[in-house]
Coordinates of N, CA and C in Angstrom, one line a residue:
P1 N -2.1 -16.1 -15.4 CA -2.1 -14.6 -14.3 C -3.3 -14.7 -13.3
F2 N -2.8 -14.4 -12.5 CA -4.1 -14.0 -11.4 C -5.5 -13.2 -12.1
R3 N -6.9 -13.8 -11.4 CA -7.7 -13.4 -12.2 C -8.4 -13.4 -11.2
P4 N -8.9 -12.2 -10.9 CA -9.4 -11.5 -9.5 C -11.2 -12.2 -9.7
P5 N -11.5 -12.4 -8.3 CA -13.4 -13.1 -9.0 C -13.9 -12.1 -9.3
A6 N -15.6 -13.2 -9.7 CA -16.4 -11.7 -10.4 C -16.8 -10.2 -10.6
Q7 N -16.6 -10.7 -8.7 CA -17.0 -8.9 -8.3 C -16.4 -8.6 -8.7
A8 N -15.2 -8.8 -9.1 CA -13.8 -7.6 -8.9 C -13.8 -7.0 -10.4
R9 N -14.6 -8.1 -11.7 CA -13.6 -7.5 -12.3 C -15.1 -6.5 -13.2
N10 N -14.8 -5.8 -13.9 CA -15.7 -5.6 -14.7 C -15.2 -4.7 -15.9
P11 N -15.9 -5.8 -16.8 CA -15.6 -5.8 -18.6 C -16.2 -5.1 -18.6
S12 N -17.4 -5.3 -19.0 CA -18.1 -3.6 -19.0 C -17.4 -1.9 -19.3
V13 N -16.9 -1.9 -18.3 CA -16.3 -0.3 -17.9 C -16.0 -0.1 -19.1
S14 N -16.4 0.8 -19.7 CA -14.9 1.3 -20.9 C -14.8 2.6 -20.9
L15 N -13.0 3.1 -20.6 CA -12.5 4.5 -19.9 C -11.7 5.0 -21.2
E16 N -11.7 5.7 -21.0 CA -10.9 6.6 -22.3 C -9.6 6.9 -21.6
W17 N -8.5 6.2 -22.5 CA -7.6 7.0 -21.3 C -6.6 7.8 -22.3
G18 N -6.6 7.9 -23.4 CA -6.2 9.4 -24.1 C -6.2 10.0 -23.9
M19 N -7.0 10.7 -22.7 CA -6.2 12.0 -21.9 C -5.4 12.0 -19.5
A20 N -5.6 10.1 -20.1 CA -5.2 10.9 -18.6 C -4.3 10.9 -18.3
R21 N -4.3 11.1 -16.7 CA -2.5 12.3 -16.3 C -2.2 10.8 -16.3
I22 N -0.4 11.1 -16.7 CA 0.2 9.6 -15.5 C 0.8 10.1 -15.1
L23 N 0.2 9.1 -13.4 CA 1.2 9.7 -12.1 C 2.3 9.0 -11.8
K24 N 2.8 8.4 -12.2 CA 4.4 8.1 -12.5 C 4.5 6.9 -13.5
S25 N 6.6 7.2 -14.3 CA 6.7 6.4 -14.9 C 8.2 6.2 -15.0
D26 N 8.7 5.2 -15.0 CA 9.5 4.4 -14.2 C 9.6 3.0 -15.7
L27 N 10.5 2.6 -15.1 CA 11.8 1.2 -15.5 C 10.1 0.2 -15.6
F28 N 9.8 0.4 -15.0 CA 8.3 -1.0 -14.5 C 7.3 -0.8 -15.7
G29 N 7.0 0.5 -16.2 CA 5.1 1.2 -17.0 C 5.1 2.4 -16.4
R30 N 4.1 2.6 -16.6 CA 3.2 3.9 -16.3 C 1.9 3.3 -15.2
V31 N 1.6 4.7 -14.4 CA 1.1 4.5 -13.8 C -0.2 6.0 -13.9
L32 N -1.5 5.4 -14.5 CA -2.3 6.6 -15.0 C -3.5 7.4 -14.1
L33 N -3.9 8.4 -14.2 CA -5.7 8.3 -13.6 C -6.3 9.1 -14.8
D34 N -7.5 8.1 -14.9 CA -8.7 8.4 -16.0 C -9.2 9.6 -16.1
E35 N -9.2 10.3 -17.4 CA -9.7 11.4 -17.5 C -10.9 11.9 -16.2
G36 N -11.5 11.5 -16.1 CA -12.6 11.2 -15.1 C -12.2 11.0 -13.2
A37 N -11.5 10.8 -13.2 CA -10.3 10.9 -11.6 C -11.0 9.8 -11.2
T38 N -11.4 8.5 -12.0 CA -11.9 7.4 -10.7 C -11.5 6.1 -10.5
T39 N -10.9 6.1 -11.6 CA -10.0 5.0 -11.9 C -7.9 5.3 -12.5
V40 N -7.4 3.9 -11.3 CA -6.7 3.5 -11.6 C -6.4 3.0 -12.2
R41 N -4.6 3.4 -13.2 CA -4.7 1.8 -14.1 C -3.2 1.4 -14.2
R42 N -2.6 0.6 -13.7 CA -0.8 0.6 -13.7 C -1.2 -0.8 -15.0
D43 N 0.1 -0.3 -15.5 CA -0.3 -0.9 -16.9 C 1.6 -1.0 -16.8
T44 N 2.2 -2.1 -16.8 CA 3.6 -2.5 -17.5 C 3.6 -2.9 -18.5
R45 N 3.2 -2.9 -19.8 CA 3.3 -3.2 -21.1 C 4.5 -2.0 -21.6
P46 N 4.3 -1.0 -20.8 CA 5.2 -0.1 -21.4 C 7.1 0.0 -21.0
G47 N 6.9 -1.1 -19.5 CA 7.9 -1.3 -19.0 C 9.1 -2.0 -19.6
R48 N 10.3 -1.6 -19.1 CA 11.8 -2.6 -19.5 C 11.3 -3.9 -19.7
W49 N 11.8 -4.1 -20.9 CA 11.5 -5.8 -21.6 C 11.1 -7.1 -20.1
W50 N 13.2 -6.3 -20.0 CA 14.0 -7.3 -18.7 C 13.2 -7.4 -17.2
L51 N 12.1 -6.4 -16.9 CA 11.3 -6.3 -16.1 C 10.4 -6.5 -15.7
R52 N 9.9 -6.8 -16.8 CA 8.2 -7.2 -17.3 C 8.0 -8.2 -16.1
P53 N 8.9 -9.6 -16.3 CA 8.1 -10.2 -15.4 C 8.6 -9.7 -14.2
L54 N 8.9 -8.6 -13.7 CA 8.8 -8.7 -12.1 C 8.1 -7.2 -11.5
A55 N 7.6 -6.8 -12.9 CA 6.8 -5.4 -12.2 C 5.4 -6.5 -12.7
R56 N 5.0 -7.3 -13.2 CA 3.6 -8.4 -13.5 C 3.5 -8.8 -12.6
H57 N 4.9 -9.9 -12.0 CA 4.4 -10.1 -10.2 C 4.2 -8.9 -9.1
L58 N 4.8 -8.4 -9.2 CA 4.5 -6.9 -8.3 C 2.5 -6.6 -8.4
A59 N 2.3 -6.4 -9.7 CA 2.0 -6.1 -10.1 C -0.1 -7.2 -9.3
G60 N 0.6 -8.7 -9.5 CA -0.3 -9.8 -9.2 C -0.4 -9.5 -8.1
R61 N 1.2 -9.4 -7.3 CA 0.7 -8.9 -5.6 C -0.6 -8.4 -5.5
E62 N -0.4 -7.2 -5.7 CA -1.7 -6.4 -5.6 C -3.0 -6.0 -5.7
A63 N -3.0 -7.5 -7.3 CA -4.3 -8.0 -7.1 C -4.4 -8.7 -6.4
R64 N -4.2 -10.0 -5.9 CA -4.4 -10.1 -4.7 C -5.0 -10.4 -3.5
A65 N -3.8 -8.7 -3.1 CA -4.2 -8.0 -1.6 C -5.9 -7.5 -1.6
L66 N -5.8 -6.6 -2.8 CA -7.2 -6.0 -3.2 C -8.4 -6.9 -3.4
A67 N -8.5 -8.1 -3.9 CA -9.2 -8.6 -4.6 C -9.7 -9.6 -3.1
R68 N -8.5 -9.5 -2.1 CA -9.1 -9.9 -0.2 C -9.7 -9.1 0.4
L69 N -8.6 -7.6 0.1 CA -10.1 -6.7 0.3 C -11.4 -5.8 0.4
G70 N -11.6 -6.7 -1.3 CA -13.2 -6.4 -1.2 C -12.9 -4.9 -1.3
D71 N -15.0 -4.7 -0.6 CA -14.3 -3.0 -1.4 C -14.4 -2.3 0.7
S72 N -13.1 -2.6 0.8 CA -13.1 -2.3 2.1 C -12.4 -0.4 2.7
P73 N -13.4 0.0 3.8 CA -13.5 1.5 2.9 C -12.0 1.9 3.4
G74 N -11.4 3.0 3.0 CA -9.7 3.6 3.2 C -8.8 2.4 2.9
M75 N -9.5 2.0 1.6 CA -8.1 0.9 1.1 C -9.2 1.1 -0.7
P76 N -7.9 0.7 -1.6 CA -8.1 0.6 -3.5 C -9.7 -0.9 -3.7
R77 N -10.5 0.0 -4.2 CA -11.3 -1.8 -4.7 C -10.7 -2.1 -6.0
L78 N -9.6 -3.7 -6.2 CA -9.8 -3.9 -7.4 C -11.2 -4.0 -8.8
L79 N -10.8 -3.4 -9.9 CA -11.8 -3.3 -10.9 C -11.3 -4.8 -11.5
S80 N -10.0 -4.4 -12.1 CA -9.6 -6.0 -12.4 C -8.1 -6.2 -12.9
F81 N -8.1 -6.7 -13.5 CA -6.0 -7.7 -13.5 C -6.5 -8.3 -14.1
D82 N -5.7 -8.2 -15.8 CA -5.3 -9.1 -16.9 C -4.2 -10.1 -17.2
G83 N -3.1 -9.6 -16.0 CA -1.6 -10.4 -16.4 C -1.1 -9.3 -15.9
A84 N -1.0 -7.9 -17.0 CA -0.3 -6.9 -17.5 C -0.8 -6.1 -17.4
V85 N -2.3 -5.7 -17.6 CA -2.9 -4.0 -16.5 C -4.0 -4.2 -15.6
L86 N -3.2 -3.3 -14.4 CA -4.1 -3.5 -13.3 C -5.3 -2.0 -12.6
E87 N -6.2 -2.2 -12.9 CA -7.3 -1.3 -12.8 C -7.5 -1.5 -11.5
R88 N -7.9 0.3 -10.6 CA -8.3 -0.2 -9.3 C -8.6 1.5 -9.2
C89 N -9.9 2.0 -8.1 CA -10.8 2.8 -7.9 C -9.3 3.5 -7.4
W90 N -9.1 5.1 -7.7 CA -9.1 6.1 -7.5 C -9.7 6.6 -6.1
V91 N -8.6 6.4 -4.8 CA -8.9 7.1 -3.9 C -8.4 8.4 -3.3
A92 N -9.4 9.5 -3.0 CA -8.7 10.5 -2.9 C -8.3 11.3 -1.7
G93 N -6.8 12.3 -1.7 CA -6.2 12.2 -0.2 C -5.2 13.0 -1.0
E94 N -4.2 13.6 0.0 CA -3.3 13.9 -0.2 C -2.1 13.0 0.9
P95 N -1.2 12.7 0.0 CA 0.1 11.7 0.9 C 0.7 12.4 2.0
M96 N 0.8 11.9 2.9 CA 0.8 11.9 4.2 C 2.2 13.5 4.9
Q97 N 2.9 13.3 3.6 CA 3.8 14.2 3.8 C 3.9 15.7 3.4
V98 N 3.0 15.5 2.3 CA 2.0 17.1 2.1 C 0.5 17.6 3.3
A99 N -0.5 16.5 3.9 CA -1.0 16.8 4.7 C -0.3 16.9 5.7
R100 N 0.8 16.5 6.3 CA 1.3 16.6 7.1 C -0.2 16.4 8.7
P101 N -0.4 15.2 9.4 CA -1.5 14.8 10.2 C -1.2 15.0 11.3
A102 N -2.0 16.2 12.0 CA -1.2 16.1 13.9 C -1.9 16.2 14.1
D103 N -3.9 15.3 14.0 CA -5.0 15.2 14.7 C -4.5 13.7 15.0
P104 N -5.1 13.3 16.6 CA -4.7 12.6 17.4 C -6.0 11.0 16.6
A105 N -6.8 11.8 15.8 CA -7.7 11.0 15.9 C -7.6 9.8 14.1
Y106 N -6.3 10.7 14.1 CA -6.4 10.4 13.6 C -5.2 8.8 12.5
F107 N -4.4 9.1 13.5 CA -4.0 8.1 13.8 C -4.6 6.4 14.7
R108 N -4.7 7.1 15.3 CA -7.0 6.4 15.6 C -7.3 5.2 14.9
E109 N -7.6 6.3 14.0 CA -7.8 5.4 12.7 C -7.3 4.8 11.7
A110 N -5.5 5.3 11.9 CA -5.2 4.4 11.0 C -4.5 3.2 11.6
L111 N -4.9 3.1 13.0 CA -4.8 1.6 13.6 C -5.7 1.0 13.3
G112 N -6.8 1.2 13.8 CA -7.5 0.3 13.1 C -8.1 -0.3 11.3
L113 N -7.7 0.5 11.1 CA -7.2 0.6 9.3 C -6.3 -0.5 9.3
L114 N -5.1 -0.8 9.4 CA -4.5 -2.1 10.0 C -4.6 -3.3 10.7
R115 N -5.8 -2.9 11.7 CA -6.4 -3.9 12.2 C -6.7 -4.1 11.6
R116 N -7.9 -4.2 10.5 CA -8.4 -4.5 9.6 C -7.8 -5.3 8.3
L117 N -6.9 -5.0 7.5 CA -6.3 -5.3 7.2 C -5.3 -7.0 7.6
H118 N -4.9 -6.4 8.7 CA -4.3 -7.9 9.4 C -5.3 -8.6 9.5
R119 N -6.1 -8.4 9.6 CA -7.0 -9.1 10.3 C -7.8 -10.6 9.2
A120 N -7.9 -9.5 7.6 CA -8.3 -9.7 6.6 C -6.4 -10.9 6.4
G121 N -5.7 -10.9 6.4 CA -4.4 -12.1 6.4 C -3.1 -11.1 5.2
I122 N -3.7 -9.7 5.4 CA -2.7 -9.1 4.5 C -2.3 -8.4 4.9
A123 N -0.6 -8.4 5.0 CA 0.5 -7.4 5.6 C 1.1 -6.4 4.4
H124 N 0.5 -4.7 5.0 CA 1.1 -4.3 3.8 C 2.5 -4.3 3.4
N125 N 3.9 -3.8 4.0 CA 5.0 -4.4 3.7 C 5.7 -3.6 3.1
D126 N 5.5 -2.1 3.2 CA 5.7 -0.9 2.5 C 5.5 0.3 3.3
L127 N 5.1 0.2 4.1 CA 4.1 1.2 5.3 C 5.7 2.5 5.9
A128 N 6.8 2.2 5.6 CA 7.3 3.3 5.8 C 7.5 4.2 5.0
K129 N 7.0 4.3 3.9 CA 7.2 5.9 3.1 C 5.2 6.3 3.5
E130 N 5.8 7.6 3.0 CA 4.7 8.4 3.7 C 4.0 8.0 2.4
P131 N 3.6 8.4 0.8 CA 2.9 8.6 0.4 C 2.3 7.4 0.3
N132 N 2.4 6.4 1.5 CA 1.6 5.1 1.0 C 0.0 5.2 2.0
W133 N 0.8 6.4 2.9 CA -0.5 6.3 3.7 C -1.1 7.6 3.1
L134 N -2.2 7.8 3.1 CA -3.3 9.3 2.2 C -3.9 10.0 3.6
V135 N -4.2 11.4 3.1 CA -5.3 11.5 4.0 C -7.0 11.8 3.2
T136 N -7.5 11.9 3.3 CA -8.7 11.8 2.3 C -9.3 13.3 2.6
P137 N -10.6 13.9 1.9 CA -10.5 14.7 2.3 C -11.1 14.9 4.0
E138 N -12.0 14.3 3.9 CA -12.7 14.0 5.2 C -11.9 14.1 6.3
G139 N -10.3 13.9 6.1 CA -9.0 13.9 7.6 C -8.8 12.3 7.7
K140 N -9.6 11.4 6.9 CA -9.6 9.6 7.6 C -7.9 9.2 7.1
P141 N -7.4 8.4 7.0 CA -6.3 8.0 6.3 C -6.9 6.3 5.4
A142 N -6.4 6.3 4.4 CA -6.5 5.7 3.5 C -5.0 5.0 2.8
L143 N -4.3 4.3 2.9 CA -4.1 3.0 2.1 C -3.5 3.0 0.8
V144 N -2.4 3.2 0.4 CA -2.6 2.8 -1.5 C -1.0 2.0 -1.6
D145 N -0.5 1.6 -2.9 CA 0.4 1.0 -4.0 C 0.2 0.0 -2.8
F146 N -0.5 -1.5 -3.1 CA 0.1 -3.0 -2.6 C 1.4 -3.6 -2.9
Q147 N 2.3 -3.3 -3.7 CA 2.4 -4.1 -4.7 C 3.7 -5.2 -4.4
L148 N 3.9 -4.7 -3.0 CA 4.2 -5.6 -1.9 C 4.6 -6.3 -0.5
A149 N 2.5 -6.2 -0.7 CA 1.6 -6.6 -0.1 C 2.0 -8.2 -0.1
V150 N 2.0 -8.8 1.6 CA 1.5 -10.4 1.8 C 0.8 -11.2 2.5
V151 N -0.1 -11.6 1.1 CA -1.0 -12.3 1.8 C -0.8 -13.7 2.1
A152 N -1.5 -14.0 3.9 CA -1.2 -14.7 4.0 C -2.6 -15.8 4.3
P153 N -1.7 -17.2 3.6 CA -2.6 -18.5 4.4 C -3.1 -18.5 5.8
R154 N -2.2 -18.3 6.8 CA -2.5 -18.5 7.9 C -1.8 -17.7 8.2
R155 N -1.5 -16.9 9.8 CA -1.1 -15.4 10.6 C -0.3 -17.0 11.0
G156 N 0.3 -17.2 10.8 CA 1.9 -17.7 11.3 C 3.3 -16.0 12.0
R157 N 4.0 -16.8 12.5 CA 5.0 -16.0 12.9 C 5.3 -15.2 12.2
L158 N 5.5 -15.5 10.7 CA 6.1 -14.7 10.0 C 5.1 -13.2 9.2
F159 N 4.3 -13.7 9.5 CA 3.5 -12.7 9.4 C 2.9 -11.8 10.4
R160 N 3.0 -12.6 11.5 CA 3.2 -11.6 12.2 C 4.1 -10.7 12.4
A161 N 5.2 -10.9 12.4 CA 6.7 -10.3 12.2 C 6.1 -8.7 10.7
L162 N 5.6 -9.3 9.9 CA 5.5 -8.4 8.9 C 4.1 -7.2 9.0
A163 N 3.0 -7.5 10.7 CA 2.7 -7.0 11.2 C 2.9 -6.6 11.8
R164 N 3.4 -6.4 12.0 CA 4.2 -5.4 13.7 C 5.3 -4.2 12.6
E165 N 5.2 -4.5 12.0 CA 6.5 -4.1 11.0 C 5.7 -2.7 10.0
D166 N 4.4 -3.5 9.4 CA 3.8 -2.8 9.6 C 3.4 -1.5 11.0
L167 N 3.4 -1.8 11.8 CA 2.3 -1.2 13.0 C 3.6 -0.3 13.9
R168 N 4.4 -1.1 13.5 CA 5.5 0.5 14.3 C 6.2 1.7 12.7
H169 N 6.0 1.2 12.1 CA 6.2 2.2 10.7 C 5.0 3.6 10.7
L170 N 3.7 2.6 11.4 CA 2.8 3.9 11.4 C 3.1 4.3 12.6
L171 N 3.3 4.2 13.6 CA 3.9 4.2 15.2 C 5.2 5.7 14.6
K172 N 6.2 5.1 13.8 CA 6.9 6.4 13.0 C 7.1 7.4 12.6
H173 N 5.7 7.6 12.0 CA 4.7 8.3 11.3 C 4.3 9.2 12.0
K174 N 3.7 8.8 13.3 CA 3.0 9.4 14.5 C 3.8 10.2 15.7
R175 N 6.0 9.7 15.5 CA 5.9 9.9 16.5 C 6.6 11.4 15.3
S176 N 6.5 11.3 14.4 CA 7.2 12.7 13.4 C 6.3 14.0 13.6
Y177 N 4.6 13.0 13.2 CA 3.7 14.0 13.8 C 2.6 14.8 14.4
C178 N 2.9 13.4 15.4 CA 2.0 13.4 16.9 C 2.8 13.0 18.4
P179 N 4.0 13.4 17.8 CA 4.9 12.8 18.9 C 4.0 12.5 20.3
T180 N 3.3 14.0 21.0 CA 3.0 13.9 22.1 C 1.9 12.8 22.5
R181 N 1.7 12.2 21.8 CA 0.4 11.2 21.9 C 0.5 9.7 21.7
L182 N 1.9 10.0 22.2 CA 2.8 8.0 21.6 C 2.7 7.9 23.0
T183 N 1.6 5.8 23.7 CA 1.7 5.4 24.9 C 3.0 5.3 24.7
A184 N 3.4 4.4 26.1 CA 4.2 4.1 26.7 C 4.5 2.3 25.5
R185 N 4.0 2.1 25.4 CA 3.7 0.6 24.7 C 4.4 0.6 23.7
Q186 N 3.7 2.3 23.0 CA 3.9 2.4 21.3 C 5.4 2.6 20.9
R187 N 6.0 3.8 22.6 CA 7.6 4.1 22.3 C 8.2 2.2 22.3
R188 N 8.0 1.8 23.2 CA 8.7 0.8 23.4 C 8.4 0.1 21.7
I189 N 7.7 -0.4 21.0 CA 7.5 -0.9 20.1 C 8.7 -0.5 18.8
L190 N 8.5 0.9 19.0 CA 9.3 2.0 17.9 C 10.7 1.5 18.1
A191 N 11.5 1.5 19.8 CA 12.3 0.8 20.1 C 12.7 -0.6 20.2
T192 N 11.8 -1.7 19.2 CA 12.7 -2.3 19.4 C 11.7 -3.3 17.4
P193 N 12.8 -2.7 16.2 CA 12.3 -3.5 15.1 C 13.0 -4.9 15.2
A194 N 11.6 -4.9 14.2 CA 11.5 -6.9 13.9 C 12.8 -7.5 13.5
P195 N 13.1 -8.5 13.5 CA 15.5 -8.4 13.4 C 15.0 -8.7 12.1
H196 N 14.0 -9.4 11.0 CA 14.2 -8.8 9.3 C 15.1 -7.2 9.0
S197 N 13.9 -6.7 9.7 CA 14.2 -5.1 9.9 C 15.7 -4.2 10.3
R198 N 16.1 -4.9 11.8 CA 17.1 -4.5 11.9 C 18.5 -5.5 10.7
L199 N 18.4 -6.5 10.1 CA 18.7 -7.0 9.5 C 19.2 -6.8 8.0
W200 N 18.1 -5.6 7.3 CA 18.0 -5.1 6.5 C 18.5 -3.3 6.1
R201 N 18.3 -3.1 7.7 CA 18.6 -1.5 8.1 C 20.3 -1.9 7.8
A202 N 21.1 -3.2 8.3 CA 22.3 -3.2 8.3 C 23.3 -4.0 7.5
T203 N 22.4 -4.5 6.0 CA 23.0 -4.5 4.5 C 22.4 -4.0 3.8
G204 N 20.5 -4.5 3.2 CA 20.1 -3.9 1.5 C 20.3 -2.5 2.2
K205 N 19.6 -2.1 2.9 CA 18.8 -0.9 2.9 C 20.4 0.0 2.8
R206 N 22.0 -0.7 3.7 CA 23.0 0.5 3.8 C 23.6 0.7 2.3
A207 N 23.7 -0.5 2.0 CA 24.0 -0.7 0.1 C 23.5 0.0 -0.4

């Protein structure tokens, strides 16, 4: 299994999970928040046995992305991953669909957040989901749920297409909550989804 670098592991941390809050429970396992609201645990062990390989693969993708990001503001910090259980720091905030950000400054900072992500060679690949965008108590953007993230050894054509889709999904949210501040260039990007996105909408998404 993927092992994060030494600075991302913290074996000395001892957390009490007996009273943890369950954030999500499904066929892939459980996502828990510890009692002190500081650490999130993605545990694939309670998931269905026939889905565990996929669940652990997705957890590994998240671990790789978070390990590369390190301690980047607005994104979770990886604490540990042993191949079955991933632990990351908790990011305080409300999901976008709850907070409904209408301040143009939020979307300017969200664009800067995406640029940092892409400069690190990471495409989030799941930003159409509003719950993956948070509005922090300070009104700033944050990103969570990197299970579908792509960590690229080089920023080739495919990576650039995925990064553009990250941007287009952000602009779709801006269109929903702050439509009057869309620029002409941003409207053009919204009007031209990438070929793989058009194919998905015409086939897999419809099914």
